Tab-separated table of C-alpha atoms and ligand atoms in Angstrom:
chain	number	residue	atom	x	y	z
L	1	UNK	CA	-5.493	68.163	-0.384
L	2	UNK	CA	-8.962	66.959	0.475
L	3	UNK	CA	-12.289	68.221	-1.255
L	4	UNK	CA	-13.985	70.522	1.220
L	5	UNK	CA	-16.391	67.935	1.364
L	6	UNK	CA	-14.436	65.218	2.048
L	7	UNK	CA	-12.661	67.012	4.766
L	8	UNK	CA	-15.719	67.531	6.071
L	9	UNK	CA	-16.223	63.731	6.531
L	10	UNK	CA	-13.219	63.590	7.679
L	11	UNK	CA	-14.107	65.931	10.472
L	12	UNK	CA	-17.633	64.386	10.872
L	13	UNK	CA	-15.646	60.967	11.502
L	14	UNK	CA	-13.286	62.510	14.290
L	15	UNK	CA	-15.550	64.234	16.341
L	16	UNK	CA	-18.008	61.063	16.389
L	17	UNK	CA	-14.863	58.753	17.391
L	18	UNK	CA	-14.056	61.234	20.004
L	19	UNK	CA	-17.934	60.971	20.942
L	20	UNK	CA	-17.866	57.162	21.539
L	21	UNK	CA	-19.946	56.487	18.706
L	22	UNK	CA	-20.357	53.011	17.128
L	23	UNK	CA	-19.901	52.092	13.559
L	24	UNK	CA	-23.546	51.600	13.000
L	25	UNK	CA	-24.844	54.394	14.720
L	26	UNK	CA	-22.002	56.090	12.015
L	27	UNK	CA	-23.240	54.509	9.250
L	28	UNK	CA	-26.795	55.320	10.136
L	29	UNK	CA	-25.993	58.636	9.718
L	30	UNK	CA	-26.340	59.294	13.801
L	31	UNK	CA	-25.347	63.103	14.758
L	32	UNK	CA	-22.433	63.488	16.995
L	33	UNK	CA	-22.690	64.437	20.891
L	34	UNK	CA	-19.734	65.994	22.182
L	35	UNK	CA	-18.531	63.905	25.519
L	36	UNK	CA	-16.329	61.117	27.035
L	37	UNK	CA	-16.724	57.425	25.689
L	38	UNK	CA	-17.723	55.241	28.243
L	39	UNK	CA	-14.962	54.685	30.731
L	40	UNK	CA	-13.288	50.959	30.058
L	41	UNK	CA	-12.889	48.787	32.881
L	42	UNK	CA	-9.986	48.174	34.859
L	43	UNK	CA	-7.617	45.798	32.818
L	44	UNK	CA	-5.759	43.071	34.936
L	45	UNK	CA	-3.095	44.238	36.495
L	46	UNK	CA	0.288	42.206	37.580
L	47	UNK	CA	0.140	40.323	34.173
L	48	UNK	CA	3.553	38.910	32.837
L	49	UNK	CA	2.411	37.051	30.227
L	50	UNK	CA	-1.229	36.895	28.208
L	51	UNK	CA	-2.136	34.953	25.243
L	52	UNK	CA	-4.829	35.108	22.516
L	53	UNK	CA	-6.272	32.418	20.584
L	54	UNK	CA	-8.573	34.990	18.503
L	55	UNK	CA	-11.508	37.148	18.131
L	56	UNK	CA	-15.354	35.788	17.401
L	57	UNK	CA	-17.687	34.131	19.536
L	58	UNK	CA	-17.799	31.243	21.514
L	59	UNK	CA	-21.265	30.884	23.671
L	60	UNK	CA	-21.349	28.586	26.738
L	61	UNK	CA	-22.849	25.342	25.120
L	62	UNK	CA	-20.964	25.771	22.164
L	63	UNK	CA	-18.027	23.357	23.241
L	64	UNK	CA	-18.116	19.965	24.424
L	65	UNK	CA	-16.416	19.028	27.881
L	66	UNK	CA	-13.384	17.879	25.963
L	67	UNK	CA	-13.168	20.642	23.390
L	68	UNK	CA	-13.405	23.015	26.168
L	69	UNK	CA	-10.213	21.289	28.046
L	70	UNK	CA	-8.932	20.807	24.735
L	71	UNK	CA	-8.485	24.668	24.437
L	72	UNK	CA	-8.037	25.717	27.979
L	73	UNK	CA	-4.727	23.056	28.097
L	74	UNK	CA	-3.375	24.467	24.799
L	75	UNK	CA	-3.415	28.334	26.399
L	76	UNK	CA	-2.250	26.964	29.842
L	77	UNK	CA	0.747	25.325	28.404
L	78	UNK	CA	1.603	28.076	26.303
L	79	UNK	CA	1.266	30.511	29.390
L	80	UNK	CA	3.576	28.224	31.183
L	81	UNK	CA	5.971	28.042	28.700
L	82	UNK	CA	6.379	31.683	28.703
L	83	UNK	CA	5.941	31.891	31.789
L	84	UNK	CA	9.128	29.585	32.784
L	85	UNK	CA	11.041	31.693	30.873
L	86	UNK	CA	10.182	35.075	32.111
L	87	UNK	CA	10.627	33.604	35.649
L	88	UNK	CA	14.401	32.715	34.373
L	89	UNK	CA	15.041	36.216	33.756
L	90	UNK	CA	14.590	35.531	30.216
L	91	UNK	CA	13.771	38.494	27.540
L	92	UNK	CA	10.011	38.895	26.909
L	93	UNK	CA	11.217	38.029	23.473
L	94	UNK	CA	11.695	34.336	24.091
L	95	UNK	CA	8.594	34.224	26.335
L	96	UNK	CA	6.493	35.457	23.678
L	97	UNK	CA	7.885	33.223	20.622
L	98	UNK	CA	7.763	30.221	22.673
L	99	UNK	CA	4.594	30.880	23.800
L	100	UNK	CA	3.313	31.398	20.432
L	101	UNK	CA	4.932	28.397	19.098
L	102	UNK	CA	3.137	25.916	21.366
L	103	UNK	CA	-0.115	27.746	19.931
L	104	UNK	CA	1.373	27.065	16.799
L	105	UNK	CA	1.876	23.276	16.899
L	106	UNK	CA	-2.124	23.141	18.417
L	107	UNK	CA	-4.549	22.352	15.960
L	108	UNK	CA	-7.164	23.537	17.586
L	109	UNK	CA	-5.760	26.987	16.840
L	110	UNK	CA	-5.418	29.347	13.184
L	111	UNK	CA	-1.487	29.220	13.139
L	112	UNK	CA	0.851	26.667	11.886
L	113	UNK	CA	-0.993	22.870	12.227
L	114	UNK	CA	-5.027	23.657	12.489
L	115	UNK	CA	-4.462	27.223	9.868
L	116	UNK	CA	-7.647	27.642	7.809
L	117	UNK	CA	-7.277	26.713	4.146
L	118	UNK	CA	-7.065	29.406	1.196
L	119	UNK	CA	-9.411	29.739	-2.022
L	120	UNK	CA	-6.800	27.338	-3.746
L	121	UNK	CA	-6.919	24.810	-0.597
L	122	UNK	CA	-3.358	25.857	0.467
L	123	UNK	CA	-2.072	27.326	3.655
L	124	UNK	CA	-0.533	30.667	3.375
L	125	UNK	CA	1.098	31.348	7.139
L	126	UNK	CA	1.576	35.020	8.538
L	127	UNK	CA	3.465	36.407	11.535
L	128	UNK	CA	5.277	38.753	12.553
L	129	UNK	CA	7.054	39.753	16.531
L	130	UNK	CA	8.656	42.766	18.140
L	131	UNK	CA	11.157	43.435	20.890
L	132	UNK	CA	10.108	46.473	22.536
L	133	UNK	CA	13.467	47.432	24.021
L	134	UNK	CA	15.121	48.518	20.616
L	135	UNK	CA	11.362	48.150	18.901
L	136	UNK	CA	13.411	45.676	16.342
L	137	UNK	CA	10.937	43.467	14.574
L	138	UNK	CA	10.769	40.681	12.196
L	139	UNK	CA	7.542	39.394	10.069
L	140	UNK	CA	7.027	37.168	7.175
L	141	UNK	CA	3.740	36.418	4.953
L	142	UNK	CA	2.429	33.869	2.743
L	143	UNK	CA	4.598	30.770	3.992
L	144	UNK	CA	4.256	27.462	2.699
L	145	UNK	CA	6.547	24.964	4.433
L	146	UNK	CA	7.274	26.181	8.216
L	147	UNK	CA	5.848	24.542	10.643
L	148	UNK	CA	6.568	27.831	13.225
L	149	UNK	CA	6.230	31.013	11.123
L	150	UNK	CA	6.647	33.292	14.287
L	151	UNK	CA	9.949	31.863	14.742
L	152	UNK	CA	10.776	32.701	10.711
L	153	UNK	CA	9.809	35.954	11.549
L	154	UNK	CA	12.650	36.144	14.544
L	155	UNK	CA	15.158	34.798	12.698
L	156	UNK	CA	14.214	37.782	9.934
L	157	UNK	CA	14.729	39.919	12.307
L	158	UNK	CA	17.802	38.585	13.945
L	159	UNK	CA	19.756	37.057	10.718
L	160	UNK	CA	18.767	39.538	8.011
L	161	UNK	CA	19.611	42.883	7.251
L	162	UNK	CA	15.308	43.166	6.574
L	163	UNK	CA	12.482	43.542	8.623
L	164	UNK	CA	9.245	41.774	6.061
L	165	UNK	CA	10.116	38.837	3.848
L	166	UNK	CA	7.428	37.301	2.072
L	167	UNK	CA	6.320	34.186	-0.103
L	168	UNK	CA	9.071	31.411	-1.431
L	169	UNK	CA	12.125	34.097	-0.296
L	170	UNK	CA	10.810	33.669	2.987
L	171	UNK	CA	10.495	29.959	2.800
L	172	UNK	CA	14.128	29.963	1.062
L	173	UNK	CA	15.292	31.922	3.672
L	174	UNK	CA	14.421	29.488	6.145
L	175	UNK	CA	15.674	26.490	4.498
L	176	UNK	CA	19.034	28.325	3.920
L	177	UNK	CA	18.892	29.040	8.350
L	178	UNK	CA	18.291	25.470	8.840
L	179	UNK	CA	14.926	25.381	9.266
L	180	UNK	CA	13.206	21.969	8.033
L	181	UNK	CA	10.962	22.065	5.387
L	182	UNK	CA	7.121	21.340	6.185
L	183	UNK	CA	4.820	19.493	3.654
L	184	UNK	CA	1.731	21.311	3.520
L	185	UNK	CA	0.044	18.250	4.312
L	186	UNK	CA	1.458	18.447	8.220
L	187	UNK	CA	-1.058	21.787	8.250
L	188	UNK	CA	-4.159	19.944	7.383
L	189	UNK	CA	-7.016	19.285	9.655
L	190	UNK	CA	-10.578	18.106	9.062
L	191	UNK	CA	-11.985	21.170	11.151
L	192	UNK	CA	-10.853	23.558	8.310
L	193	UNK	CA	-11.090	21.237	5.218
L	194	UNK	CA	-15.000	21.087	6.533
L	195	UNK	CA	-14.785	25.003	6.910
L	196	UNK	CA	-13.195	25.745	3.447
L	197	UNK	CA	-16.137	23.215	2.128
L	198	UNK	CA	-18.490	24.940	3.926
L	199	UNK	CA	-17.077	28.812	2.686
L	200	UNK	CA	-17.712	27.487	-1.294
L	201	UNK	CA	-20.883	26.196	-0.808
L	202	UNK	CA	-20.845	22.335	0.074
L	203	UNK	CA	-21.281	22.582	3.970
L	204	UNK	CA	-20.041	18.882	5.340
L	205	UNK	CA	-23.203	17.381	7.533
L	206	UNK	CA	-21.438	18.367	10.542
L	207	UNK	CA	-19.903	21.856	9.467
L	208	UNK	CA	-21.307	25.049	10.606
L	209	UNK	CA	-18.605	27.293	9.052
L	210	UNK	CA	-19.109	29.843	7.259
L	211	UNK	CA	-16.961	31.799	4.815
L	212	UNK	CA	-14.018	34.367	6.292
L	213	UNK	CA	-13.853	34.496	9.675
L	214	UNK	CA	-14.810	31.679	11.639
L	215	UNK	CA	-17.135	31.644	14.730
L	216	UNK	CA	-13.898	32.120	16.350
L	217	UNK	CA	-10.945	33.497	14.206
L	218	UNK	CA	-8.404	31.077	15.875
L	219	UNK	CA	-5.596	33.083	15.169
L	220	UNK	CA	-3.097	33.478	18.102
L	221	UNK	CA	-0.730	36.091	19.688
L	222	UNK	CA	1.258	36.837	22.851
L	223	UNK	CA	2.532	39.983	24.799
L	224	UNK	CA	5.087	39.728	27.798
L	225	UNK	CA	6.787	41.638	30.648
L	226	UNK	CA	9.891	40.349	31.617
L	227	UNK	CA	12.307	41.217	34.930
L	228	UNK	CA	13.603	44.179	32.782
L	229	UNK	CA	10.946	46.033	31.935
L	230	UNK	CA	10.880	44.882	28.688
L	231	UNK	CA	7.719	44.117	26.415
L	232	UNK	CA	7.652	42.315	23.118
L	233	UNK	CA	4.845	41.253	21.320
L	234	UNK	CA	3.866	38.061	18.899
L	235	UNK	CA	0.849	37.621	16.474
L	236	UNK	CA	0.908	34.116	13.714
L	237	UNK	CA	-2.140	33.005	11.602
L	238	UNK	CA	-3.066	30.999	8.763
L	239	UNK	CA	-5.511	34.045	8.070
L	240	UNK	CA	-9.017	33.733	6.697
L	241	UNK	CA	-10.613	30.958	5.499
L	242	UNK	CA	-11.231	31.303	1.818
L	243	UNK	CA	-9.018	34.085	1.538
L	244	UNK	CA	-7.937	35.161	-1.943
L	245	UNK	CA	-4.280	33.554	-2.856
L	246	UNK	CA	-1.708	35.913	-1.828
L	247	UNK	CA	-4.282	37.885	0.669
L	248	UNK	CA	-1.992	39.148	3.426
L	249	UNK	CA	-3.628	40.561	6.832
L	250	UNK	CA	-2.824	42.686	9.439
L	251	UNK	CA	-0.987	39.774	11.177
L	252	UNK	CA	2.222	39.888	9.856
L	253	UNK	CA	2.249	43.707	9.565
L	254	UNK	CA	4.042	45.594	12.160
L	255	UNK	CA	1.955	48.311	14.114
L	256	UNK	CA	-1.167	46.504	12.184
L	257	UNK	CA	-1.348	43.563	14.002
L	258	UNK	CA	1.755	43.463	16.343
L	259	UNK	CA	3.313	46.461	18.444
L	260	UNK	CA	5.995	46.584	21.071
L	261	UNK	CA	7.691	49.899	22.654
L	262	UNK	CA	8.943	49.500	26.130
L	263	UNK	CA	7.498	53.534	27.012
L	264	UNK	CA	3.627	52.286	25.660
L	265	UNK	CA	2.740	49.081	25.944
L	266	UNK	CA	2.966	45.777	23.496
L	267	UNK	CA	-0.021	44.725	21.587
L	268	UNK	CA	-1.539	41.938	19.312
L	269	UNK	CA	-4.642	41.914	17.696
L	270	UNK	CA	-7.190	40.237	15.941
L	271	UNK	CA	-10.198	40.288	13.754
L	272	UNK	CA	-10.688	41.339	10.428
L	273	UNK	CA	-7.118	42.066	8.909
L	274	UNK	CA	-7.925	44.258	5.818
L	275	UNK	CA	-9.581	46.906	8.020
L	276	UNK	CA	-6.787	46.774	11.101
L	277	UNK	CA	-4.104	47.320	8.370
L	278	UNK	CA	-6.339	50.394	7.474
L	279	UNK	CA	-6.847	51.490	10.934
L	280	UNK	CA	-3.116	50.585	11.792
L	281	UNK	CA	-4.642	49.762	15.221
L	282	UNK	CA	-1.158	48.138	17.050
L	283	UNK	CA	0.305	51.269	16.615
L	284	UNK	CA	-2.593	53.339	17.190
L	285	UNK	CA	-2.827	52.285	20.736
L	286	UNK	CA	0.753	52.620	21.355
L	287	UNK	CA	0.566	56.428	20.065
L	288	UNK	CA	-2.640	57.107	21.888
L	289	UNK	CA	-0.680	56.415	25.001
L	290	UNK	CA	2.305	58.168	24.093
L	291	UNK	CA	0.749	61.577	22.792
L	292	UNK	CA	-2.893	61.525	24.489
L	293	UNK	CA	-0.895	59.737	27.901
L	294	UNK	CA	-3.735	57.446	27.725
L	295	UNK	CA	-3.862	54.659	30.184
L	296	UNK	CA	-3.717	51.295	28.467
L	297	UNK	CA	-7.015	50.196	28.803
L	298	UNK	CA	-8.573	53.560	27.290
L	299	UNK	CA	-6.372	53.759	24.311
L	300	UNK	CA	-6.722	49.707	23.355
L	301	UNK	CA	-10.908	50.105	23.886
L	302	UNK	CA	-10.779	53.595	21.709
L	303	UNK	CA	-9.191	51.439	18.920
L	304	UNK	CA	-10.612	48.375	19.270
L	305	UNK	CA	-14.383	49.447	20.189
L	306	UNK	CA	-14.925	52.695	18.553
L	307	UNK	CA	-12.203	53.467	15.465
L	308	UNK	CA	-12.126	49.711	14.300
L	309	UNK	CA	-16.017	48.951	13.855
L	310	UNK	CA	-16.205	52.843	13.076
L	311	UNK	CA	-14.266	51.647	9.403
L	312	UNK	CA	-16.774	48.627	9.276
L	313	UNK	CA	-15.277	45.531	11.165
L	314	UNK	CA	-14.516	44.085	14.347
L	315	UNK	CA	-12.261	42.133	16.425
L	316	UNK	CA	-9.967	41.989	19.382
L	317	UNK	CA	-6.717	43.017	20.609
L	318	UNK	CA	-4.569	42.003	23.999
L	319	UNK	CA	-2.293	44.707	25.372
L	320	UNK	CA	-0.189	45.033	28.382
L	321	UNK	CA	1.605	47.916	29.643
L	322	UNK	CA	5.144	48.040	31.185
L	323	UNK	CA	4.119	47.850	34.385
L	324	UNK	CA	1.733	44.633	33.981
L	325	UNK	CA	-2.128	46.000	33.232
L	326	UNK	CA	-3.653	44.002	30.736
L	327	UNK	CA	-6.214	44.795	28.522
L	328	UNK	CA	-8.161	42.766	26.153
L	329	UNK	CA	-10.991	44.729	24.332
L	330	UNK	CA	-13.364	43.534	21.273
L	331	UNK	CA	-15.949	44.599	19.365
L	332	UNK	CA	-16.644	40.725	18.114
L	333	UNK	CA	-18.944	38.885	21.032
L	334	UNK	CA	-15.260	37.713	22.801
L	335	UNK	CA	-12.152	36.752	22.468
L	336	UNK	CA	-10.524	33.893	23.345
L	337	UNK	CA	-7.220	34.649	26.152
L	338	UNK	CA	-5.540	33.965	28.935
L	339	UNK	CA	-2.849	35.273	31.154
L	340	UNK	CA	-0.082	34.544	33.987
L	341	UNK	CA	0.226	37.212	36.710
L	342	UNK	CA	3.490	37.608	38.254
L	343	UNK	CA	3.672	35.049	40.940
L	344	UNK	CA	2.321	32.179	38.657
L	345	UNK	CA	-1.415	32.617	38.761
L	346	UNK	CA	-2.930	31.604	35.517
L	347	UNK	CA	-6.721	32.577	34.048
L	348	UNK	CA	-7.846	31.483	30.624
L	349	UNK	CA	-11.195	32.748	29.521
L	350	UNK	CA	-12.853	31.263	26.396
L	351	UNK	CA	-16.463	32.059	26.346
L	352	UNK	CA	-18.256	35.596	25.617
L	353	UNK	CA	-19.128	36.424	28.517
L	354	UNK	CA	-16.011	35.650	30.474
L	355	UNK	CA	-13.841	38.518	28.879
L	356	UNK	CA	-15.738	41.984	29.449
L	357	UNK	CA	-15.631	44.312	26.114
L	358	UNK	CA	-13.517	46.570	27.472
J	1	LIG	N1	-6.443	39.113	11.634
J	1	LIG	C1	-6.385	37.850	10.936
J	1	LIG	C2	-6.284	38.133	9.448
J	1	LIG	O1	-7.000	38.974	8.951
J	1	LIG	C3	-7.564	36.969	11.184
J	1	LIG	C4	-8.025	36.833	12.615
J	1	LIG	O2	-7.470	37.439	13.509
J	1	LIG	O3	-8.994	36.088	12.829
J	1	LIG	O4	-5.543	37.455	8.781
């Protein structure tokens, strides 16, 4: 049972939530006003496929011409490739681990080649996906040798009796499915060696990094519709720079990071993992739907904007409903997506100001 006092926090927390209040105002000690939040915006609608290549901020001027194409090819060819298969009639599954894999194998992205480096200057790799038809799911943390964790976490789901595997078992496990063993080495790229120097102290000339999450977290996710109805949803990372050996984030842990149900909606988020595990924001949306019969873009902006900085950290999230209305929310100054509608149209927005907040 909780003190009376601390169920009066408790209380104190709710009705300021319910209020629309930020985490600062919170923390300031700001007193409650009964009344809506701010409505959110519309969401997308018609969306088959979106993509996110993490929470932070990216300013216009902040990429050269090159990096910018560099970024806005990677999401376009991983939208297409889910997108080809969802065309095919092919489970959102298969749209959303392919699409996720391409993200992978980009190093300009936080998952597989390009992950950030740990405190021991290691890669740990997390992911985890869910089908929301049958709302199996599969996730695996702290990875060493596979090159495309999100597929690991598929073949835990499909292959093994288990949902989480974690650490060498998971890399055994992957070995022992046929899965070819990855040096470390293949993960390496200057971009995070210069951030992990930067995060203990010895900034590189050319570094502006700073320690944990990045001016753009870089880790990636996808969510798709497919011909059926069906949603699943996808989230890999390399997690945060620096991070503590063995630290594993909300990434890999289902209805943290990643949620799929076909009645709600299928979601993957981003931003700072310790406090989405606490606020078990995937899930949150999802139930916000399915016992307040919120509309998408309402329940992911209540997480994402209010209950997430309201425990002290921000981020991002991309969620799509099953009947195509996308929304991407975030509390950090954007998030970097993009998204196919149903008759091939594809958007990719990178900079702050081209995602709205809600
Ligand atoms: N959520 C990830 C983690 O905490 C990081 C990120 O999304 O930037 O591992």
């Amino acid at each position: 049972m909780p003190s009376p006092k601390r169920s009066l926090l408790i209380s104190a927390g709710l009705v300021a939530l319910v209020a629309g209040l930020s985490g600062s105002q919170l923390a300031a000690g700001a007193t409650a006003v009964p009344g809506e939040a701010p409505p959110p915006g519309p969401g997308v609608r018609g969306v088959v496929l979106a993509v996110h290549g993490g929470a932070g901020s990216l300013p216009r001027g902040s990429l050269t011409p090159e990096q910018e194409r560099a970024y806005r090819d990677g999401l376009t060819k991983a939208l297409r490739t889910g997108y080809e298969l969802v065309k095919d009639g092919k489970p959102a599954l298969d749209a959303v681990e392919r699409a996720v894999n391409v993200l992978e194998d980009d190093p300009n992205f936080n998952a597989g080649k390009g992950a950030v480096f740990n405190t021991d200057a290691e890669h740990e790799l997390d992911a985890s996906i869910m089908n929301g038809k049958d709302r199996r799911s599969g996730a695996v943390a702290g990875v060493h040798h596979t090159k495309n964790p999100i597929s690991l976490a598929r073949l835990v789901m499909e292959k093994s009796p288990h949902v989480f595997m974690a650490g060498k078992g998971a890399d055994d496990f992957a070995l022992r499915n046929g899965v070819p063993f990855t040096p470390q080495d293949y993960f390496w790229t200057q971009r995070r060696w210069d951030q992990l120097m930067a995060a203990k102290g010895n900034p590189p000339a050319a570094a502006g990094a700073k320690a944990g999450r990045s001016e753009a977290g870089g880790t990636v996710g996808a969510i798709a519709l497919d011909g059926e109805r069906g949603i699943a949803a996808a989230t890999s990372t390399g997690g945060l720079t620096n991070k503590q050996v063995g630290r594993v984030g909300d990434s890999p842990v289902v209805g943290a990071g990643t949620y799929a149900d076909n009645r709600t909606v299928a979601v993957s988020c981003t931003g700072t993992g310790e406090v989405f595990i606490r606020g078990v924001a995937a899930h949150d949306i999802s139930a916000l739907m399915e016992y307040a019969r919120m509309p998408v873009t309402k329940a992911a902006a209540t997480v994402v904007n209010q209950k997430i900085p309201a425990l002290g950290a921000t981020g991002g999230a991309i969620a799509l409903d099953a009947r195509g209305t996308l929304a991407a929310p975030h509390s950090t100054k954007g998030i970097i997506n993009g998204y196919v509608t149903r008759d091939g149209e594809i958007k990719t927005r990178l900079y702050d100001d081209e995602t709205p907040p809600e």
